[in-house]
Amino acid sequence: MKRLAAPKHWMLDKLTGTYAPKPSAGPHKQRECLPLIVFLRNRLKYALNGREVRNILMQRLVKVDGKVRTDSTYPTGFLDVISIDKTDEHFRLIYDIKGRFTVHRITAEEGKFKLGKVRRCQLGAGGIPYVVTHDGRTVRFPDPLIKVNDTVKIDLESGKIVDFIKFEVGNLVMVTGGRSMGSVGVITHRERHHGGFDIVHVKDANERLFATRLTNVFVIGAGSEPWISLPKGKGIKLTIAEERDARRAKATEASA
């Protein structure tokens, strides 16, 4: 993949090479993932080049969702847990308010589970019910109350569903696509459009209202309490003027 064609949220500069790593086939789409090499080399700065990344991975030091991954272009995606046991570090891939994957450190306790959005819910061979989540997991015999667009809490060690949140008005969501990507708020209303795209109206902690497509919305908490820790900014999108004021206030504090 040419470097200029790489997704902007990887934040690769133009001048340090012609090419960018092409993600392997995996649980997340090419333009919605972050290859392990970009995370280890460009974000954490644990390696200077691709060869060093491969050396780290071949020592079987890096786990994604509790499984050792040795492929440097393995596609990690939204809400994946990356663990490095040697340094006792755990990260959850989550969007910041600019819609980019951020380095979000979490506790070992929080690294034992992840959330998954239900994409499909149907009957398989022999009439066995199963659900498929946004990260390609298939879980058989789910709770009958779980439906498409709900969120399930998955225990990474066993791969079983331990809890779930219904997609309904009043629950906390994060926007995973579109212009409001990375914003967090509470669902206030859902518009159904038969033959078109369902629209979800969301209100953030600053009482700002915005709307996005149903496919871009991911439930992360029951009521206004998130089930996962949120990155810096807590998913509250600021206007350009508010960002400027915050920067100035910070600079004034630093010089005082």
PDB file of C-alpha atoms in Angstrom:
ATOM      1  CA  MET A   1       0.000   0.000   0.000  1.00  0.00           C
ATOM      2  CA  LYS A   2       1.347   3.458  -0.882  1.00  0.00           C
ATOM      3  CA  ARG A   3       1.850   5.701   2.138  1.00  0.00           C
ATOM      4  CA  LEU A   4      -0.430   8.452   0.814  1.00  0.00           C
ATOM      5  CA  ALA A   5      -3.247   5.923   0.365  1.00  0.00           C
ATOM      6  CA  ALA A   6      -3.010   4.741   3.996  1.00  0.00           C
ATOM      7  CA  PRO A   7      -5.866   5.744   6.335  1.00  0.00           C
ATOM      8  CA  LYS A   8      -5.328   9.232   7.802  1.00  0.00           C
ATOM      9  CA  HIS A   9      -5.927   8.028  11.376  1.00  0.00           C
ATOM     10  CA  TRP A  10      -2.704   5.982  11.215  1.00  0.00           C
ATOM     11  CA  MET A  11      -0.974   9.384  11.207  1.00  0.00           C
ATOM     12  CA  LEU A  12       1.979   8.292   9.057  1.00  0.00           C
ATOM     13  CA  ASP A  13       4.067  11.164   7.716  1.00  0.00           C
ATOM     14  CA  LYS A  14       4.665  11.496   3.986  1.00  0.00           C
ATOM     15  CA  LEU A  15       8.437  11.726   3.920  1.00  0.00           C
ATOM     16  CA  THR A  16       9.769   8.728   5.880  1.00  0.00           C
ATOM     17  CA  GLY A  17       9.034   6.169   3.160  1.00  0.00           C
ATOM     18  CA  THR A  18       7.086   5.382   0.021  1.00  0.00           C
ATOM     19  CA  TYR A  19       5.007   2.550   1.402  1.00  0.00           C
ATOM     20  CA  ALA A  20       2.804   1.811   4.398  1.00  0.00           C
ATOM     21  CA  PRO A  21       2.152  -1.627   5.928  1.00  0.00           C
ATOM     22  CA  LYS A  22      -0.836  -3.332   4.318  1.00  0.00           C
ATOM     23  CA  PRO A  23      -2.968  -4.983   7.030  1.00  0.00           C
ATOM     24  CA  SER A  24      -3.378  -8.764   6.800  1.00  0.00           C
ATOM     25  CA  ALA A  25      -6.825 -10.241   6.318  1.00  0.00           C
ATOM     26  CA  GLY A  26      -8.437 -10.439   9.747  1.00  0.00           C
ATOM     27  CA  PRO A  27     -11.310  -9.481  12.034  1.00  0.00           C
ATOM     28  CA  HIS A  28     -11.328  -5.750  11.169  1.00  0.00           C
ATOM     29  CA  LYS A  29     -11.615  -3.931   7.853  1.00  0.00           C
ATOM     30  CA  GLN A  30      -8.485  -2.540   6.215  1.00  0.00           C
ATOM     31  CA  ARG A  31      -9.446   1.103   6.723  1.00  0.00           C
ATOM     32  CA  GLU A  32     -10.909   0.615  10.209  1.00  0.00           C
ATOM     33  CA  CYS A  33      -7.925  -1.122  11.789  1.00  0.00           C
ATOM     34  CA  LEU A  34      -4.445  -0.356  13.101  1.00  0.00           C
ATOM     35  CA  PRO A  35      -1.705  -2.877  12.169  1.00  0.00           C
ATOM     36  CA  LEU A  36       0.446  -4.026  15.096  1.00  0.00           C
ATOM     37  CA  ILE A  37       3.562  -2.590  13.436  1.00  0.00           C
ATOM     38  CA  VAL A  38       2.045   0.932  13.438  1.00  0.00           C
ATOM     39  CA  PHE A  39       1.023   0.561  17.091  1.00  0.00           C
ATOM     40  CA  LEU A  40       4.408  -0.693  18.345  1.00  0.00           C
ATOM     41  CA  ARG A  41       6.677   1.437  16.140  1.00  0.00           C
ATOM     42  CA  ASN A  42       4.795   4.682  15.516  1.00  0.00           C
ATOM     43  CA  ARG A  43       2.635   4.958  18.663  1.00  0.00           C
ATOM     44  CA  LEU A  44       4.544   3.285  21.515  1.00  0.00           C
ATOM     45  CA  LYS A  45       8.006   3.894  19.965  1.00  0.00           C
ATOM     46  CA  TYR A  46       9.132   0.460  21.219  1.00  0.00           C
ATOM     47  CA  ALA A  47      10.893  -0.174  17.886  1.00  0.00           C
ATOM     48  CA  LEU A  48      12.740   1.961  15.363  1.00  0.00           C
ATOM     49  CA  ASN A  49      11.892  -0.052  12.263  1.00  0.00           C
ATOM     50  CA  GLY A  50       9.948  -3.028  10.946  1.00  0.00           C
ATOM     51  CA  ARG A  51      12.733  -5.514  11.657  1.00  0.00           C
ATOM     52  CA  GLU A  52      12.734  -4.617  15.354  1.00  0.00           C
ATOM     53  CA  VAL A  53       8.927  -4.990  15.468  1.00  0.00           C
ATOM     54  CA  ARG A  54       9.241  -8.493  13.989  1.00  0.00           C
ATOM     55  CA  ASN A  55      11.916  -9.369  16.579  1.00  0.00           C
ATOM     56  CA  ILE A  56       9.575  -8.272  19.400  1.00  0.00           C
ATOM     57  CA  LEU A  57       6.612 -10.192  17.985  1.00  0.00           C
ATOM     58  CA  MET A  58       8.628 -13.362  17.299  1.00  0.00           C
ATOM     59  CA  GLN A  59       9.526 -13.514  20.987  1.00  0.00           C
ATOM     60  CA  ARG A  60       5.759 -13.998  21.510  1.00  0.00           C
ATOM     61  CA  LEU A  61       5.573 -10.986  23.805  1.00  0.00           C
ATOM     62  CA  VAL A  62       2.469  -9.303  22.374  1.00  0.00           C
ATOM     63  CA  LYS A  63      -1.078 -10.580  22.845  1.00  0.00           C
ATOM     64  CA  VAL A  64      -4.215  -9.277  21.148  1.00  0.00           C
ATOM     65  CA  ASP A  65      -7.416 -10.200  23.007  1.00  0.00           C
ATOM     66  CA  GLY A  66      -5.484 -12.764  25.059  1.00  0.00           C
ATOM     67  CA  LYS A  67      -3.943 -14.556  22.039  1.00  0.00           C
ATOM     68  CA  VAL A  68      -0.271 -14.262  21.027  1.00  0.00           C
ATOM     69  CA  ARG A  69       0.070 -12.608  17.599  1.00  0.00           C
ATOM     70  CA  THR A  70       3.324 -12.788  15.631  1.00  0.00           C
ATOM     71  CA  ASP A  71       2.113 -11.142  12.400  1.00  0.00           C
ATOM     72  CA  SER A  72       3.426  -7.564  12.257  1.00  0.00           C
ATOM     73  CA  THR A  73       0.535  -6.461  10.024  1.00  0.00           C
ATOM     74  CA  TYR A  74      -2.195  -8.152  12.102  1.00  0.00           C
ATOM     75  CA  PRO A  75      -5.235  -5.803  12.021  1.00  0.00           C
ATOM     76  CA  THR A  76      -6.204  -4.701  15.530  1.00  0.00           C
ATOM     77  CA  GLY A  77      -9.415  -2.701  15.734  1.00  0.00           C
ATOM     78  CA  PHE A  78     -11.957  -0.876  17.890  1.00  0.00           C
ATOM     79  CA  LEU A  79     -11.993  -2.060  21.547  1.00  0.00           C
ATOM     80  CA  ASP A  80      -9.292  -4.732  21.026  1.00  0.00           C
ATOM     81  CA  VAL A  81      -7.070  -5.329  24.079  1.00  0.00           C
ATOM     82  CA  ILE A  82      -3.317  -5.366  23.379  1.00  0.00           C
ATOM     83  CA  SER A  83      -1.248  -6.822  26.245  1.00  0.00           C
ATOM     84  CA  ILE A  84       2.523  -6.879  26.725  1.00  0.00           C
ATOM     85  CA  ASP A  85       3.150  -9.180  29.706  1.00  0.00           C
ATOM     86  CA  LYS A  86       6.890  -8.443  29.959  1.00  0.00           C
ATOM     87  CA  THR A  87       6.231  -4.781  30.805  1.00  0.00           C
ATOM     88  CA  ASP A  88       2.842  -5.545  32.433  1.00  0.00           C
ATOM     89  CA  GLU A  89       1.095  -3.086  30.099  1.00  0.00           C
ATOM     90  CA  HIS A  90      -2.419  -3.325  28.716  1.00  0.00           C
ATOM     91  CA  PHE A  91      -3.968  -1.065  26.078  1.00  0.00           C
ATOM     92  CA  ARG A  92      -7.454  -0.796  24.631  1.00  0.00           C
ATOM     93  CA  LEU A  93      -7.778   0.551  21.083  1.00  0.00           C
ATOM     94  CA  ILE A  94     -10.369   3.287  21.256  1.00  0.00           C
ATOM     95  CA  TYR A  95     -11.069   6.468  19.295  1.00  0.00           C
ATOM     96  CA  ASP A  96     -10.187   9.914  20.635  1.00  0.00           C
ATOM     97  CA  ILE A  97     -12.452  12.898  19.916  1.00  0.00           C
ATOM     98  CA  LYS A  98     -10.683  13.446  16.579  1.00  0.00           C
ATOM     99  CA  GLY A  99     -11.618   9.939  15.425  1.00  0.00           C
ATOM    100  CA  ARG A 100      -8.089   8.491  15.691  1.00  0.00           C
ATOM    101  CA  PHE A 101      -6.953   5.391  17.555  1.00  0.00           C
ATOM    102  CA  THR A 102      -5.343   6.564  20.784  1.00  0.00           C
ATOM    103  CA  VAL A 103      -2.864   4.835  23.116  1.00  0.00           C
ATOM    104  CA  HIS A 104      -5.252   4.173  25.999  1.00  0.00           C
ATOM    105  CA  ARG A 105      -3.678   2.324  28.930  1.00  0.00           C
ATOM    106  CA  ILE A 106      -5.970   0.158  31.050  1.00  0.00           C
ATOM    107  CA  THR A 107      -5.610  -1.982  34.182  1.00  0.00           C
ATOM    108  CA  ALA A 108      -4.953  -5.720  34.028  1.00  0.00           C
ATOM    109  CA  GLU A 109      -8.458  -6.251  35.454  1.00  0.00           C
ATOM    110  CA  GLU A 110     -10.089  -4.262  32.636  1.00  0.00           C
ATOM    111  CA  GLY A 111      -7.930  -6.109  30.111  1.00  0.00           C
ATOM    112  CA  LYS A 112      -9.734  -9.374  30.905  1.00  0.00           C
ATOM    113  CA  PHE A 113     -12.856  -8.450  28.922  1.00  0.00           C
ATOM    114  CA  LYS A 114     -13.958  -6.598  25.829  1.00  0.00           C
ATOM    115  CA  LEU A 115     -17.208  -5.331  24.346  1.00  0.00           C
ATOM    116  CA  GLY A 116     -18.565  -6.505  21.016  1.00  0.00           C
ATOM    117  CA  LYS A 117     -21.390  -5.098  18.917  1.00  0.00           C
ATOM    118  CA  VAL A 118     -23.773  -7.762  17.623  1.00  0.00           C
ATOM    119  CA  ARG A 119     -23.810  -7.675  13.814  1.00  0.00           C
ATOM    120  CA  ARG A 120     -25.805 -10.850  13.152  1.00  0.00           C
ATOM    121  CA  CYS A 121     -28.157 -13.001  15.214  1.00  0.00           C
ATOM    122  CA  GLN A 122     -29.505 -16.131  13.543  1.00  0.00           C
ATOM    123  CA  LEU A 123     -29.895 -19.917  13.548  1.00  0.00           C
ATOM    124  CA  GLY A 124     -27.121 -22.144  12.267  1.00  0.00           C
ATOM    125  CA  ALA A 125     -26.901 -25.829  11.329  1.00  0.00           C
ATOM    126  CA  GLY A 126     -29.137 -28.008  13.498  1.00  0.00           C
ATOM    127  CA  GLY A 127     -31.159 -24.979  14.596  1.00  0.00           C
ATOM    128  CA  ILE A 128     -28.377 -23.727  16.888  1.00  0.00           C
ATOM    129  CA  PRO A 129     -28.701 -19.981  17.607  1.00  0.00           C
ATOM    130  CA  TYR A 130     -25.552 -17.862  17.360  1.00  0.00           C
ATOM    131  CA  VAL A 131     -24.450 -14.223  17.216  1.00  0.00           C
ATOM    132  CA  VAL A 132     -21.579 -12.637  15.279  1.00  0.00           C
ATOM    133  CA  THR A 133     -19.846  -9.578  16.765  1.00  0.00           C
ATOM    134  CA  HIS A 134     -18.106  -6.632  15.090  1.00  0.00           C
ATOM    135  CA  ASP A 135     -14.697  -8.317  15.524  1.00  0.00           C
ATOM    136  CA  GLY A 136     -15.716 -11.519  13.731  1.00  0.00           C
ATOM    137  CA  ARG A 137     -16.417 -13.662  16.802  1.00  0.00           C
ATOM    138  CA  THR A 138     -19.148 -16.280  16.580  1.00  0.00           C
ATOM    139  CA  VAL A 139     -20.745 -17.150  19.918  1.00  0.00           C
ATOM    140  CA  ARG A 140     -23.226 -20.045  20.063  1.00  0.00           C
ATOM    141  CA  PHE A 141     -26.232 -20.296  22.365  1.00  0.00           C
ATOM    142  CA  PRO A 142     -26.417 -16.607  23.365  1.00  0.00           C
ATOM    143  CA  ASP A 143     -29.068 -15.187  25.716  1.00  0.00           C
ATOM    144  CA  PRO A 144     -32.354 -15.110  23.717  1.00  0.00           C
ATOM    145  CA  LEU A 145     -32.804 -11.431  24.632  1.00  0.00           C
ATOM    146  CA  ILE A 146     -29.644 -10.430  22.679  1.00  0.00           C
ATOM    147  CA  LYS A 147     -30.517  -8.872  19.324  1.00  0.00           C
ATOM    148  CA  VAL A 148     -28.664  -7.092  16.480  1.00  0.00           C
ATOM    149  CA  ASN A 149     -27.043  -3.738  17.529  1.00  0.00           C
ATOM    150  CA  ASP A 150     -26.902  -4.772  21.214  1.00  0.00           C
ATOM    151  CA  THR A 151     -23.489  -4.908  22.887  1.00  0.00           C
ATOM    152  CA  VAL A 152     -22.122  -8.034  24.565  1.00  0.00           C
ATOM    153  CA  LYS A 153     -19.406  -8.213  27.233  1.00  0.00           C
ATOM    154  CA  ILE A 154     -17.006 -11.030  26.339  1.00  0.00           C
ATOM    155  CA  ASP A 155     -14.639 -12.729  28.775  1.00  0.00           C
ATOM    156  CA  LEU A 156     -11.395 -13.020  26.785  1.00  0.00           C
ATOM    157  CA  GLU A 157     -10.125 -16.133  28.563  1.00  0.00           C
ATOM    158  CA  SER A 158     -13.201 -18.269  27.918  1.00  0.00           C
ATOM    159  CA  GLY A 159     -14.643 -16.385  24.908  1.00  0.00           C
ATOM    160  CA  LYS A 160     -18.087 -16.543  26.548  1.00  0.00           C
ATOM    161  CA  ILE A 161     -20.667 -13.754  26.853  1.00  0.00           C
ATOM    162  CA  VAL A 162     -20.928 -12.688  30.505  1.00  0.00           C
ATOM    163  CA  ASP A 163     -23.315  -9.728  30.141  1.00  0.00           C
ATOM    164  CA  PHE A 164     -25.012  -7.550  27.532  1.00  0.00           C
ATOM    165  CA  ILE A 165     -26.494  -4.070  27.024  1.00  0.00           C
ATOM    166  CA  LYS A 166     -29.595  -3.484  24.923  1.00  0.00           C
ATOM    167  CA  PHE A 167     -29.552  -0.872  22.169  1.00  0.00           C
ATOM    168  CA  GLU A 168     -32.200   1.476  23.533  1.00  0.00           C
ATOM    169  CA  VAL A 169     -32.875   5.123  24.391  1.00  0.00           C
ATOM    170  CA  GLY A 170     -31.018   6.298  27.506  1.00  0.00           C
ATOM    171  CA  ASN A 171     -27.899   4.133  27.067  1.00  0.00           C
ATOM    172  CA  LEU A 172     -24.375   5.475  26.510  1.00  0.00           C
ATOM    173  CA  VAL A 173     -22.862   5.113  23.039  1.00  0.00           C
ATOM    174  CA  MET A 174     -19.639   5.913  21.215  1.00  0.00           C
ATOM    175  CA  VAL A 175     -19.736   6.973  17.568  1.00  0.00           C
ATOM    176  CA  THR A 176     -17.410   4.790  15.465  1.00  0.00           C
ATOM    177  CA  GLY A 177     -17.833   6.404  12.039  1.00  0.00           C
ATOM    178  CA  GLY A 178     -18.834   9.595  10.260  1.00  0.00           C
ATOM    179  CA  ARG A 179     -18.241  13.193  11.247  1.00  0.00           C
ATOM    180  CA  SER A 180     -18.854  12.718  14.993  1.00  0.00           C
ATOM    181  CA  MET A 181     -16.398   9.797  15.229  1.00  0.00           C
ATOM    182  CA  GLY A 182     -15.059   9.355  18.766  1.00  0.00           C
ATOM    183  CA  SER A 183     -17.899  11.303  20.405  1.00  0.00           C
ATOM    184  CA  VAL A 184     -19.655   9.782  23.415  1.00  0.00           C
ATOM    185  CA  GLY A 185     -23.242  10.518  24.426  1.00  0.00           C
ATOM    186  CA  VAL A 186     -26.622   9.142  25.425  1.00  0.00           C
ATOM    187  CA  ILE A 187     -29.199   7.976  22.860  1.00  0.00           C
ATOM    188  CA  THR A 188     -32.188  10.325  22.862  1.00  0.00           C
ATOM    189  CA  HIS A 189     -34.118   9.112  19.816  1.00  0.00           C
ATOM    190  CA  ARG A 190     -34.011   6.616  16.949  1.00  0.00           C
ATOM    191  CA  GLU A 191     -35.559   7.420  13.562  1.00  0.00           C
ATOM    192  CA  ARG A 192     -36.524   4.417  11.486  1.00  0.00           C
ATOM    193  CA  HIS A 193     -36.327   4.802   7.688  1.00  0.00           C
ATOM    194  CA  HIS A 194     -37.557   1.749   5.806  1.00  0.00           C
ATOM    195  CA  GLY A 195     -35.387   1.189   2.763  1.00  0.00           C
ATOM    196  CA  GLY A 196     -32.938   3.864   3.979  1.00  0.00           C
ATOM    197  CA  PHE A 197     -30.576   4.384   6.883  1.00  0.00           C
ATOM    198  CA  ASP A 198     -31.886   4.514  10.442  1.00  0.00           C
ATOM    199  CA  ILE A 199     -30.739   7.719  12.185  1.00  0.00           C
ATOM    200  CA  VAL A 200     -29.805   7.875  15.878  1.00  0.00           C
ATOM    201  CA  HIS A 201     -29.894  11.151  17.834  1.00  0.00           C
ATOM    202  CA  VAL A 202     -27.293  11.451  20.608  1.00  0.00           C
ATOM    203  CA  LYS A 203     -26.744  14.003  23.406  1.00  0.00           C
ATOM    204  CA  ASP A 204     -23.247  14.403  24.894  1.00  0.00           C
ATOM    205  CA  ALA A 205     -22.220  15.479  28.416  1.00  0.00           C
ATOM    206  CA  ASN A 206     -22.237  19.152  27.328  1.00  0.00           C
ATOM    207  CA  GLU A 207     -25.919  18.827  26.294  1.00  0.00           C
ATOM    208  CA  ARG A 208     -24.958  19.102  22.615  1.00  0.00           C
ATOM    209  CA  LEU A 209     -27.165  17.154  20.212  1.00  0.00           C
ATOM    210  CA  PHE A 210     -25.928  15.408  17.082  1.00  0.00           C
ATOM    211  CA  ALA A 211     -27.222  12.678  14.778  1.00  0.00           C
ATOM    212  CA  THR A 212     -25.541   9.821  12.942  1.00  0.00           C
ATOM    213  CA  ARG A 213     -26.384   6.563  11.192  1.00  0.00           C
ATOM    214  CA  LEU A 214     -27.320   3.546  13.274  1.00  0.00           C
ATOM    215  CA  THR A 215     -24.368   1.587  11.828  1.00  0.00           C
ATOM    216  CA  ASN A 216     -21.959   4.181  13.293  1.00  0.00           C
ATOM    217  CA  VAL A 217     -23.211   3.806  16.871  1.00  0.00           C
ATOM    218  CA  PHE A 218     -21.702   1.403  19.449  1.00  0.00           C
ATOM    219  CA  VAL A 219     -23.323   1.008  22.893  1.00  0.00           C
ATOM    220  CA  ILE A 220     -20.627   1.154  25.621  1.00  0.00           C
ATOM    221  CA  GLY A 221     -22.667   1.577  28.804  1.00  0.00           C
ATOM    222  CA  ALA A 222     -26.007   1.091  30.506  1.00  0.00           C
ATOM    223  CA  GLY A 223     -27.497   4.468  31.445  1.00  0.00           C
ATOM    224  CA  SER A 224     -24.778   7.134  31.562  1.00  0.00           C
ATOM    225  CA  GLU A 225     -22.140   4.819  33.096  1.00  0.00           C
ATOM    226  CA  PRO A 226     -19.568   3.411  30.634  1.00  0.00           C
ATOM    227  CA  TRP A 227     -18.463  -0.225  31.056  1.00  0.00           C
ATOM    228  CA  ILE A 228     -14.985   0.661  29.817  1.00  0.00           C
ATOM    229  CA  SER A 229     -12.638   3.498  30.760  1.00  0.00           C
ATOM    230  CA  LEU A 230     -12.667   6.388  28.269  1.00  0.00           C
ATOM    231  CA  PRO A 231      -9.574   8.162  26.893  1.00  0.00           C
ATOM    232  CA  LYS A 232      -8.581  11.780  27.531  1.00  0.00           C
ATOM    233  CA  GLY A 233     -11.417  14.142  26.593  1.00  0.00           C
ATOM    234  CA  LYS A 234     -14.064  11.579  27.659  1.00  0.00           C
ATOM    235  CA  GLY A 235     -15.585  11.673  24.177  1.00  0.00           C
ATOM    236  CA  ILE A 236     -16.742  15.305  24.446  1.00  0.00           C
ATOM    237  CA  LYS A 237     -16.101  17.059  21.148  1.00  0.00           C
ATOM    238  CA  LEU A 238     -15.099  20.718  21.463  1.00  0.00           C
ATOM    239  CA  THR A 239     -15.499  23.453  18.884  1.00  0.00           C
ATOM    240  CA  ILE A 240     -12.358  25.053  17.423  1.00  0.00           C
ATOM    241  CA  ALA A 241     -12.898  28.119  19.652  1.00  0.00           C
ATOM    242  CA  GLU A 242     -13.231  25.943  22.775  1.00  0.00           C
ATOM    243  CA  GLU A 243     -10.064  24.035  21.874  1.00  0.00           C
ATOM    244  CA  ARG A 244      -8.228  27.341  21.451  1.00  0.00           C
ATOM    245  CA  ASP A 245      -9.434  28.616  24.841  1.00  0.00           C
ATOM    246  CA  ALA A 246      -8.365  25.375  26.525  1.00  0.00           C
ATOM    247  CA  ARG A 247      -4.899  25.611  24.932  1.00  0.00           C
ATOM    248  CA  ARG A 248      -4.517  29.230  26.039  1.00  0.00           C
ATOM    249  CA  ALA A 249      -5.641  28.435  29.592  1.00  0.00           C
ATOM    250  CA  LYS A 250      -3.097  25.579  29.730  1.00  0.00           C
ATOM    251  CA  ALA A 251      -0.298  27.831  28.410  1.00  0.00           C
ATOM    252  CA  THR A 252      -1.188  30.526  30.986  1.00  0.00           C
ATOM    253  CA  GLU A 253      -1.051  27.945  33.806  1.00  0.00           C
ATOM    254  CA  ALA A 254       2.304  26.659  32.604  1.00  0.00           C
ATOM    255  CA  SER A 255       3.867  30.149  32.448  1.00  0.00           C
ATOM    256  CA  ALA A 256       2.389  31.247  35.807  1.00  0.00           C
TER     257      ALA A 256
END
